[in-house]
XYZ file of C-alpha atoms in Angstrom:
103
model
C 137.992 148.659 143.331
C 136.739 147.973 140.138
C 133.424 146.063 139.531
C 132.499 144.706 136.057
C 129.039 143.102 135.667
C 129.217 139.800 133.590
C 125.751 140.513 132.473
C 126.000 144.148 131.453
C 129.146 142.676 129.608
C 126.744 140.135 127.945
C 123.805 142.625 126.671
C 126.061 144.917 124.837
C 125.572 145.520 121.339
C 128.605 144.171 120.240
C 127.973 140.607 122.201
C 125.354 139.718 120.464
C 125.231 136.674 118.616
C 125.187 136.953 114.874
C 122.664 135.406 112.736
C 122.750 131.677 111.772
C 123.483 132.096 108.463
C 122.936 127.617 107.792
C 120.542 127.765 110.178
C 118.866 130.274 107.959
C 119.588 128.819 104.338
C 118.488 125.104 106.283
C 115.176 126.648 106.865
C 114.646 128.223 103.156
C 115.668 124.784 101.863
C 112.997 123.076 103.568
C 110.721 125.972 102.410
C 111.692 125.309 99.078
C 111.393 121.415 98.674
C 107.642 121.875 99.807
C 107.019 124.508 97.520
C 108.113 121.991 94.969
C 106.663 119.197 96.018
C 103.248 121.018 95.729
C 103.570 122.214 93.003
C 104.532 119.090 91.137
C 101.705 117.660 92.424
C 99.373 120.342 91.021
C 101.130 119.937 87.685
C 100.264 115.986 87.605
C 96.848 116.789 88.559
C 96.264 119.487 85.873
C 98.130 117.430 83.461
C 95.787 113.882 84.077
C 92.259 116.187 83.387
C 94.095 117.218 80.524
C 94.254 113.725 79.415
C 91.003 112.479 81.085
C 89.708 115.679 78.551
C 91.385 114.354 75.619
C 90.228 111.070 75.739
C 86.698 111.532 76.553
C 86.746 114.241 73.714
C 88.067 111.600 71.183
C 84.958 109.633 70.238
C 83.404 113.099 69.035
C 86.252 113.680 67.432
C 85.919 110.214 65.717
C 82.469 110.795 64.774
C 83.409 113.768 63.365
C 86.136 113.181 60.950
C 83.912 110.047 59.826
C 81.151 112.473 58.424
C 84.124 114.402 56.561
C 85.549 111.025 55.203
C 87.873 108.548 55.667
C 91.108 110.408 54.610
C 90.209 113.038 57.315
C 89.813 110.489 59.760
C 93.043 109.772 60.876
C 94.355 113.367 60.400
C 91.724 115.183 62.522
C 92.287 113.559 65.621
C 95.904 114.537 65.983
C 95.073 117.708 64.433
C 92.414 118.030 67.303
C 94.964 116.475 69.688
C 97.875 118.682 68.872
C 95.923 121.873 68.817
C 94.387 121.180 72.302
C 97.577 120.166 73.869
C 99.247 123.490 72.800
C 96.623 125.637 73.749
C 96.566 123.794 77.057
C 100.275 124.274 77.507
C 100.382 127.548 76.158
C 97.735 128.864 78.729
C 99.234 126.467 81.506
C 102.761 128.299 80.974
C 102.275 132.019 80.541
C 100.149 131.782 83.791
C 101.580 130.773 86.971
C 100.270 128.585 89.079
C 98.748 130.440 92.173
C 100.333 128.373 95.498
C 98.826 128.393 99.034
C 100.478 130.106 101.295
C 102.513 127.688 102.986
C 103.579 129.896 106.173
């Protein structure tokens, strides 16, 4: 008589279920998206102080480029302007942006 165990049949090695491979790719998806999502959202802050800066650095700008003269007065601004934003960007792009840690 021969007697087979369903369950000893069911723990082997070989009957083990595989991994969920969409199950898997789901889950990094998800992971992803929020990663994004964060990170936009730091971006948008970072980039509205960058323009709350700029703007409340424009009046000394002004005053400025009015004791130089008036032909420097319209060309120091965006000078000022230009050279802040790619500084900013410069520095904002070579470093990443540190995320929390999300899990």
């Amino acid at each position: 008589m021969d007697r087979t165990d369903p369950l000893a049949d069911f723990f082997v090695a070989e009957a083990a279920p595989s991994v969920d491979r969409a199950f898997r790719v789901g889950v990094m998806e998800k992971i992803a998206r929020r990663r994004l999502r964060i990170e936009l959202v730091l971006r948008l802050c970072a980039g509205l102080l960058l323009v709350i800066g700029l703007a409340l650095m424009a009046p000394a700008v002004q005053g400025v480029a009015e004791l130089l003269g008036r032909d420097l007065a319209t060309v120091l601004p965006v000078v000022a302007v230009g050279i802040g934003t790619a500084s900013l960007g410069h520095a904002w792009l070579t470093r990443p942006i540190a995320l929390p840690r999300l899990f």
